[in-house]
Amino acid sequence: MVRYSVLDRSFAALSDPTRRQLLERLANGPATMSELAQPFEITLPGLMKHVRILEEAHLVITEKHGRTRQCRLGAEHLDDAAHWIQTYQRRWERRLDRLGDFLTKQQKGARR
Amino acid sequence: MVRYSVLDRSFAALSDPTRRQLLERLANGPATMSELAQPFEITLPGLMKHVRILEEAHLVITEKHGRTRQCRLGAEHLDDAAHWIQTYQRRWERRLDRLGDFLTKQQKGARR
């Protein structure tokens, strides 16, 4: 059996447009399953499948309140995904800056 | 046929640990296919499959130089992925701030 890291699960969960829309909705506040389903042309089992994938990635937390299930954003692991991207972006930007400096020096040298 | 958006492809590409490691390597500078393969216990066809997925997500750009293929980071679409996450993170953080304010006010009210 393959073991998936939280980062694998987070990015895989974010790769689906319906799941991203569910997170966009939950960024405005918690919602019950039926409130979540409303704007989508989706069956309840279809929605539950998406919510389960988001839950497994810790991007969504669900809690049973009586007969309804409340969903809210689990923002912590969204941080992990953002952090991963930012680390490599910054490293890349520093490289581009160094390349820029190098090219500027080369140009100055060529003008002499 | 399902049409995938760049964001779908970006997040799907990032969901694999080998592909993330390839991007981490390329954040330090461009590399040929065989330089990329070196630290991984991976066959060349296996590597090429991963690179193709990264290329389709515009996260990696490859260029043929004579008999070798040079790979470099296509950071632009990493920006898109980071931007999507940050938008919903910020919205969520603002909500948490408002909730904090509300709870502080409630506590003050209870003390009176």
PDB file of C-alpha atoms in Angstrom:
ATOM      1  CA  MET A   1       0.000   0.000   0.000  1.00  0.00           C
ATOM      2  CA  VAL A   2       1.290   3.438  -0.938  1.00  0.00           C
ATOM      3  CA  ARG A   3       1.448   5.922   1.948  1.00  0.00           C
ATOM      4  CA  TYR A   4       0.613   9.470   0.953  1.00  0.00           C
ATOM      5  CA  SER A   5       2.026  12.481   2.765  1.00  0.00           C
ATOM      6  CA  VAL A   6      -0.268  15.351   3.789  1.00  0.00           C
ATOM      7  CA  LEU A   7       1.363  17.508   1.093  1.00  0.00           C
ATOM      8  CA  ASP A   8       0.579  14.878  -1.594  1.00  0.00           C
ATOM      9  CA  ARG A   9      -3.029  14.779  -0.412  1.00  0.00           C
ATOM     10  CA  SER A  10      -3.335  18.573  -0.153  1.00  0.00           C
ATOM     11  CA  PHE A  11      -2.153  19.223  -3.706  1.00  0.00           C
ATOM     12  CA  ALA A  12      -4.200  16.298  -5.095  1.00  0.00           C
ATOM     13  CA  ALA A  13      -7.289  17.661  -3.289  1.00  0.00           C
ATOM     14  CA  LEU A  14      -6.658  21.140  -4.765  1.00  0.00           C
ATOM     15  CA  SER A  15      -6.362  19.754  -8.325  1.00  0.00           C
ATOM     16  CA  ASP A  16     -10.142  19.524  -8.781  1.00  0.00           C
ATOM     17  CA  PRO A  17     -12.186  22.674  -9.637  1.00  0.00           C
ATOM     18  CA  THR A  18     -15.256  21.545  -7.620  1.00  0.00           C
ATOM     19  CA  ARG A  19     -13.103  20.968  -4.535  1.00  0.00           C
ATOM     20  CA  ARG A  20     -11.451  24.399  -4.974  1.00  0.00           C
ATOM     21  CA  GLN A  21     -14.937  25.962  -5.211  1.00  0.00           C
ATOM     22  CA  LEU A  22     -15.963  24.151  -2.004  1.00  0.00           C
ATOM     23  CA  LEU A  23     -12.912  25.642  -0.236  1.00  0.00           C
ATOM     24  CA  GLU A  24     -13.727  29.092  -1.698  1.00  0.00           C
ATOM     25  CA  ARG A  25     -17.242  28.773  -0.257  1.00  0.00           C
ATOM     26  CA  LEU A  26     -15.911  27.631   3.146  1.00  0.00           C
ATOM     27  CA  ALA A  27     -13.447  30.553   3.234  1.00  0.00           C
ATOM     28  CA  ASN A  28     -16.576  32.713   3.710  1.00  0.00           C
ATOM     29  CA  GLY A  29     -17.687  30.663   6.719  1.00  0.00           C
ATOM     30  CA  PRO A  30     -18.803  27.191   7.830  1.00  0.00           C
ATOM     31  CA  ALA A  31     -21.684  25.457   6.035  1.00  0.00           C
ATOM     32  CA  THR A  32     -23.801  22.325   6.352  1.00  0.00           C
ATOM     33  CA  MET A  33     -23.599  19.634   3.675  1.00  0.00           C
ATOM     34  CA  SER A  34     -26.885  20.757   2.063  1.00  0.00           C
ATOM     35  CA  GLU A  35     -25.780  24.440   2.081  1.00  0.00           C
ATOM     36  CA  LEU A  36     -22.550  23.357   0.398  1.00  0.00           C
ATOM     37  CA  ALA A  37     -24.405  21.306  -2.231  1.00  0.00           C
ATOM     38  CA  GLN A  38     -26.779  24.169  -3.168  1.00  0.00           C
ATOM     39  CA  PRO A  39     -24.744  26.114  -5.762  1.00  0.00           C
ATOM     40  CA  PHE A  40     -23.470  22.925  -7.424  1.00  0.00           C
ATOM     41  CA  GLU A  41     -25.281  20.587  -9.758  1.00  0.00           C
ATOM     42  CA  ILE A  42     -24.053  17.657  -7.715  1.00  0.00           C
ATOM     43  CA  THR A  43     -25.635  14.686  -5.936  1.00  0.00           C
ATOM     44  CA  LEU A  44     -25.178  14.374  -2.169  1.00  0.00           C
ATOM     45  CA  PRO A  45     -22.992  11.215  -2.554  1.00  0.00           C
ATOM     46  CA  GLY A  46     -20.900  13.116  -5.142  1.00  0.00           C
ATOM     47  CA  LEU A  47     -20.470  16.028  -2.727  1.00  0.00           C
ATOM     48  CA  MET A  48     -19.643  13.705   0.162  1.00  0.00           C
ATOM     49  CA  LYS A  49     -16.885  12.088  -1.917  1.00  0.00           C
ATOM     50  CA  HIS A  50     -15.285  15.501  -2.554  1.00  0.00           C
ATOM     51  CA  VAL A  51     -15.650  16.522   1.107  1.00  0.00           C
ATOM     52  CA  ARG A  52     -14.044  13.229   2.217  1.00  0.00           C
ATOM     53  CA  ILE A  53     -11.005  13.890  -0.036  1.00  0.00           C
ATOM     54  CA  LEU A  54     -10.708  17.425   1.435  1.00  0.00           C
ATOM     55  CA  GLU A  55     -11.066  15.974   4.943  1.00  0.00           C
ATOM     56  CA  GLU A  56      -8.343  13.364   4.332  1.00  0.00           C
ATOM     57  CA  ALA A  57      -6.058  16.228   3.211  1.00  0.00           C
ATOM     58  CA  HIS A  58      -6.975  18.082   6.461  1.00  0.00           C
ATOM     59  CA  LEU A  59      -8.189  21.006   4.314  1.00  0.00           C
ATOM     60  CA  VAL A  60     -11.737  20.665   5.657  1.00  0.00           C
ATOM     61  CA  ILE A  61     -12.954  19.713   9.135  1.00  0.00           C
ATOM     62  CA  THR A  62     -16.453  18.269   9.537  1.00  0.00           C
ATOM     63  CA  GLU A  63     -18.448  17.952  12.761  1.00  0.00           C
ATOM     64  CA  LYS A  64     -21.782  16.311  13.385  1.00  0.00           C
ATOM     65  CA  HIS A  65     -24.321  18.696  14.961  1.00  0.00           C
ATOM     66  CA  GLY A  66     -27.476  16.672  15.672  1.00  0.00           C
ATOM     67  CA  ARG A  67     -28.736  15.491  12.289  1.00  0.00           C
ATOM     68  CA  THR A  68     -26.609  17.840  10.189  1.00  0.00           C
ATOM     69  CA  ARG A  69     -22.901  17.806   9.397  1.00  0.00           C
ATOM     70  CA  GLN A  70     -21.100  21.157   9.618  1.00  0.00           C
ATOM     71  CA  CYS A  71     -18.048  21.755   7.406  1.00  0.00           C
ATOM     72  CA  ARG A  72     -15.335  24.363   7.966  1.00  0.00           C
ATOM     73  CA  LEU A  73     -11.955  25.215   6.494  1.00  0.00           C
ATOM     74  CA  GLY A  74      -8.929  23.487   8.056  1.00  0.00           C
ATOM     75  CA  ALA A  75      -6.562  26.303   7.080  1.00  0.00           C
ATOM     76  CA  GLU A  76      -3.440  24.879   8.755  1.00  0.00           C
ATOM     77  CA  HIS A  77      -2.567  22.478   5.955  1.00  0.00           C
ATOM     78  CA  LEU A  78      -3.339  25.087   3.309  1.00  0.00           C
ATOM     79  CA  ASP A  79      -0.417  26.897   5.009  1.00  0.00           C
ATOM     80  CA  ASP A  80       1.839  23.866   4.426  1.00  0.00           C
ATOM     81  CA  ALA A  81       0.978  23.815   0.709  1.00  0.00           C
ATOM     82  CA  ALA A  82       1.486  27.602   0.386  1.00  0.00           C
ATOM     83  CA  HIS A  83       4.755  27.355   2.339  1.00  0.00           C
ATOM     84  CA  TRP A  84       6.146  24.674   0.033  1.00  0.00           C
ATOM     85  CA  ILE A  85       5.420  26.780  -3.062  1.00  0.00           C
ATOM     86  CA  GLN A  86       6.794  30.000  -1.515  1.00  0.00           C
ATOM     87  CA  THR A  87      10.108  28.373  -0.519  1.00  0.00           C
ATOM     88  CA  TYR A  88      10.858  27.364  -4.100  1.00  0.00           C
ATOM     89  CA  GLN A  89       9.472  30.568  -5.541  1.00  0.00           C
ATOM     90  CA  ARG A  90      11.823  32.612  -3.354  1.00  0.00           C
ATOM     91  CA  ARG A  91      14.811  30.472  -4.253  1.00  0.00           C
ATOM     92  CA  TRP A  92      13.933  30.875  -7.935  1.00  0.00           C
ATOM     93  CA  GLU A  93      13.437  34.641  -7.586  1.00  0.00           C
ATOM     94  CA  ARG A  94      16.853  34.974  -5.913  1.00  0.00           C
ATOM     95  CA  ARG A  95      18.353  33.078  -8.853  1.00  0.00           C
ATOM     96  CA  LEU A  96      16.610  35.410 -11.313  1.00  0.00           C
ATOM     97  CA  ASP A  97      17.918  38.423  -9.328  1.00  0.00           C
ATOM     98  CA  ARG A  98      21.458  37.039  -9.493  1.00  0.00           C
ATOM     99  CA  LEU A  99      21.038  36.429 -13.234  1.00  0.00           C
ATOM    100  CA  GLY A 100      19.790  40.034 -13.584  1.00  0.00           C
ATOM    101  CA  ASP A 101      22.861  41.346 -11.697  1.00  0.00           C
ATOM    102  CA  PHE A 102      25.156  39.210 -13.849  1.00  0.00           C
ATOM    103  CA  LEU A 103      23.577  40.472 -17.100  1.00  0.00           C
ATOM    104  CA  THR A 104      23.779  44.116 -15.929  1.00  0.00           C
ATOM    105  CA  LYS A 105      27.500  43.662 -15.124  1.00  0.00           C
ATOM    106  CA  GLN A 106      28.076  41.980 -18.511  1.00  0.00           C
ATOM    107  CA  GLN A 107      26.380  44.889 -20.303  1.00  0.00           C
ATOM    108  CA  LYS A 108      28.471  47.446 -18.367  1.00  0.00           C
ATOM    109  CA  GLY A 109      31.623  45.452 -19.237  1.00  0.00           C
ATOM    110  CA  ALA A 110      30.694  45.345 -22.940  1.00  0.00           C
ATOM    111  CA  ARG A 111      30.170  49.160 -23.010  1.00  0.00           C
ATOM    112  CA  ARG A 112      33.689  49.817 -21.713  1.00  0.00           C
TER     113      ARG A 112
ATOM    114  CA  MET B   1     -12.858  14.554 -23.244  1.00  0.00           C
ATOM    115  CA  VAL B   2     -12.321  16.442 -20.000  1.00  0.00           C
ATOM    116  CA  ARG B   3     -10.498  19.787 -20.366  1.00  0.00           C
ATOM    117  CA  TYR B   4      -8.182  20.577 -17.503  1.00  0.00           C
ATOM    118  CA  SER B   5      -7.355  24.116 -16.455  1.00  0.00           C
ATOM    119  CA  VAL B   6      -3.740  25.113 -15.798  1.00  0.00           C
ATOM    120  CA  LEU B   7      -4.568  25.313 -12.074  1.00  0.00           C
ATOM    121  CA  ASP B   8      -5.902  21.710 -12.105  1.00  0.00           C
ATOM    122  CA  ARG B   9      -2.732  20.565 -13.846  1.00  0.00           C
ATOM    123  CA  SER B  10      -0.450  22.592 -11.552  1.00  0.00           C
ATOM    124  CA  PHE B  11      -1.886  21.161  -8.348  1.00  0.00           C
ATOM    125  CA  ALA B  12      -2.037  17.623  -9.795  1.00  0.00           C
ATOM    126  CA  ALA B  13       1.626  17.960 -10.849  1.00  0.00           C
ATOM    127  CA  LEU B  14       2.572  19.128  -7.330  1.00  0.00           C
ATOM    128  CA  SER B  15       0.804  16.158  -5.687  1.00  0.00           C
ATOM    129  CA  ASP B  16       3.682  13.759  -6.394  1.00  0.00           C
ATOM    130  CA  PRO B  17       6.797  13.776  -4.147  1.00  0.00           C
ATOM    131  CA  THR B  18       9.197  12.942  -7.015  1.00  0.00           C
ATOM    132  CA  ARG B  19       7.837  15.838  -9.081  1.00  0.00           C
ATOM    133  CA  ARG B  20       8.179  18.203  -6.111  1.00  0.00           C
ATOM    134  CA  GLN B  21      11.791  17.054  -5.689  1.00  0.00           C
ATOM    135  CA  LEU B  22      12.437  17.710  -9.397  1.00  0.00           C
ATOM    136  CA  LEU B  23      11.108  21.276  -8.943  1.00  0.00           C
ATOM    137  CA  GLU B  24      13.241  21.680  -5.788  1.00  0.00           C
ATOM    138  CA  ARG B  25      16.297  20.639  -7.827  1.00  0.00           C
ATOM    139  CA  LEU B  26      15.385  23.033 -10.678  1.00  0.00           C
ATOM    140  CA  ALA B  27      14.908  25.913  -8.203  1.00  0.00           C
ATOM    141  CA  ASN B  28      18.719  25.737  -7.801  1.00  0.00           C
ATOM    142  CA  GLY B  29      19.250  26.110 -11.549  1.00  0.00           C
ATOM    143  CA  PRO B  30      18.617  24.448 -14.940  1.00  0.00           C
ATOM    144  CA  ALA B  31      19.654  20.822 -15.497  1.00  0.00           C
ATOM    145  CA  THR B  32      19.845  18.283 -18.291  1.00  0.00           C
ATOM    146  CA  MET B  33      17.670  15.164 -18.180  1.00  0.00           C
ATOM    147  CA  SER B  34      20.568  12.973 -17.040  1.00  0.00           C
ATOM    148  CA  GLU B  35      21.603  15.505 -14.345  1.00  0.00           C
ATOM    149  CA  LEU B  36      17.988  15.478 -13.135  1.00  0.00           C
ATOM    150  CA  ALA B  37      17.836  11.659 -13.083  1.00  0.00           C
ATOM    151  CA  GLN B  38      21.084  11.302 -11.065  1.00  0.00           C
ATOM    152  CA  PRO B  39      19.824  11.657  -7.462  1.00  0.00           C
ATOM    153  CA  PHE B  40      16.724   9.516  -8.134  1.00  0.00           C
ATOM    154  CA  GLU B  41      16.459   5.772  -8.463  1.00  0.00           C
ATOM    155  CA  ILE B  42      14.385   6.230 -11.591  1.00  0.00           C
ATOM    156  CA  THR B  43      14.533   5.032 -15.200  1.00  0.00           C
ATOM    157  CA  LEU B  44      14.869   7.650 -17.963  1.00  0.00           C
ATOM    158  CA  PRO B  45      11.335   6.861 -19.311  1.00  0.00           C
ATOM    159  CA  GLY B  46      10.014   7.219 -15.725  1.00  0.00           C
ATOM    160  CA  LEU B  47      11.729  10.598 -15.377  1.00  0.00           C
ATOM    161  CA  MET B  48      10.502  11.752 -18.790  1.00  0.00           C
ATOM    162  CA  LYS B  49       6.908  10.953 -17.768  1.00  0.00           C
ATOM    163  CA  HIS B  50       7.232  13.150 -14.654  1.00  0.00           C
ATOM    164  CA  VAL B  51       8.914  15.955 -16.639  1.00  0.00           C
ATOM    165  CA  ARG B  52       6.124  15.807 -19.257  1.00  0.00           C
ATOM    166  CA  ILE B  53       3.457  16.218 -16.525  1.00  0.00           C
ATOM    167  CA  LEU B  54       5.399  19.221 -15.120  1.00  0.00           C
ATOM    168  CA  GLU B  55       5.730  20.617 -18.657  1.00  0.00           C
ATOM    169  CA  GLU B  56       1.995  20.270 -19.362  1.00  0.00           C
ATOM    170  CA  ALA B  57       1.344  22.209 -16.120  1.00  0.00           C
ATOM    171  CA  HIS B  58       3.812  24.903 -17.377  1.00  0.00           C
ATOM    172  CA  LEU B  59       5.845  24.350 -14.178  1.00  0.00           C
ATOM    173  CA  VAL B  60       8.896  23.233 -16.158  1.00  0.00           C
ATOM    174  CA  ILE B  61      10.193  24.435 -19.518  1.00  0.00           C
ATOM    175  CA  THR B  62      12.415  22.113 -21.582  1.00  0.00           C
ATOM    176  CA  GLU B  63      14.625  23.070 -24.527  1.00  0.00           C
ATOM    177  CA  LYS B  64      16.651  20.880 -26.832  1.00  0.00           C
ATOM    178  CA  HIS B  65      20.342  21.885 -26.956  1.00  0.00           C
ATOM    179  CA  GLY B  66      22.048  19.653 -29.543  1.00  0.00           C
ATOM    180  CA  ARG B  67      21.705  16.105 -28.228  1.00  0.00           C
ATOM    181  CA  THR B  68      20.690  17.026 -24.670  1.00  0.00           C
ATOM    182  CA  ARG B  69      17.438  18.415 -23.275  1.00  0.00           C
ATOM    183  CA  GLN B  70      17.770  21.264 -20.774  1.00  0.00           C
ATOM    184  CA  CYS B  71      15.058  21.686 -18.107  1.00  0.00           C
ATOM    185  CA  ARG B  72      14.323  24.858 -16.134  1.00  0.00           C
ATOM    186  CA  LEU B  73      11.640  26.077 -13.740  1.00  0.00           C
ATOM    187  CA  GLY B  74       8.610  27.818 -15.294  1.00  0.00           C
ATOM    188  CA  ALA B  75       7.890  29.836 -12.159  1.00  0.00           C
ATOM    189  CA  GLU B  76       4.945  31.835 -13.565  1.00  0.00           C
ATOM    190  CA  HIS B  77       2.351  29.135 -12.997  1.00  0.00           C
ATOM    191  CA  LEU B  78       3.759  28.327  -9.568  1.00  0.00           C
ATOM    192  CA  ASP B  79       2.706  31.953  -8.878  1.00  0.00           C
ATOM    193  CA  ASP B  80      -0.875  31.133  -9.974  1.00  0.00           C
ATOM    194  CA  ALA B  81      -1.042  28.159  -7.603  1.00  0.00           C
ATOM    195  CA  ALA B  82       0.420  30.195  -4.717  1.00  0.00           C
ATOM    196  CA  HIS B  83      -1.928  33.099  -5.495  1.00  0.00           C
ATOM    197  CA  TRP B  84      -5.017  30.856  -5.360  1.00  0.00           C
ATOM    198  CA  ILE B  85      -4.028  29.496  -1.926  1.00  0.00           C
ATOM    199  CA  GLN B  86      -3.119  32.941  -0.536  1.00  0.00           C
ATOM    200  CA  THR B  87      -6.472  34.488  -1.557  1.00  0.00           C
ATOM    201  CA  TYR B  88      -8.449  31.951   0.446  1.00  0.00           C
ATOM    202  CA  GLN B  89      -5.967  31.930   3.306  1.00  0.00           C
ATOM    203  CA  ARG B  90      -6.321  35.706   3.688  1.00  0.00           C
ATOM    204  CA  ARG B  91     -10.115  35.535   3.570  1.00  0.00           C
ATOM    205  CA  TRP B  92     -10.043  32.823   6.222  1.00  0.00           C
ATOM    206  CA  GLU B  93      -7.597  34.761   8.406  1.00  0.00           C
ATOM    207  CA  ARG B  94      -9.851  37.844   8.249  1.00  0.00           C
ATOM    208  CA  ARG B  95     -12.754  35.656   9.381  1.00  0.00           C
ATOM    209  CA  LEU B  96     -10.683  34.316  12.297  1.00  0.00           C
ATOM    210  CA  ASP B  97      -9.763  37.922  13.230  1.00  0.00           C
ATOM    211  CA  ARG B  98     -13.437  38.924  13.231  1.00  0.00           C
ATOM    212  CA  LEU B  99     -14.268  35.857  15.340  1.00  0.00           C
ATOM    213  CA  GLY B 100     -11.477  36.882  17.760  1.00  0.00           C
ATOM    214  CA  ASP B 101     -12.905  40.427  18.002  1.00  0.00           C
ATOM    215  CA  PHE B 102     -16.386  39.017  18.599  1.00  0.00           C
ATOM    216  CA  LEU B 103     -15.188  36.688  21.376  1.00  0.00           C
ATOM    217  CA  THR B 104     -13.210  39.517  23.062  1.00  0.00           C
ATOM    218  CA  LYS B 105     -16.339  41.723  23.034  1.00  0.00           C
ATOM    219  CA  GLN B 106     -18.452  38.854  24.395  1.00  0.00           C
ATOM    220  CA  GLN B 107     -15.962  38.306  27.237  1.00  0.00           C
ATOM    221  CA  LYS B 108     -15.943  42.036  28.087  1.00  0.00           C
ATOM    222  CA  GLY B 109     -19.771  42.012  28.068  1.00  0.00           C
ATOM    223  CA  ALA B 110     -19.860  38.997  30.413  1.00  0.00           C
ATOM    224  CA  ARG B 111     -17.507  40.725  32.898  1.00  0.00           C
ATOM    225  CA  ARG B 112     -19.816  43.761  33.298  1.00  0.00           C
TER     226      ARG B 112
END
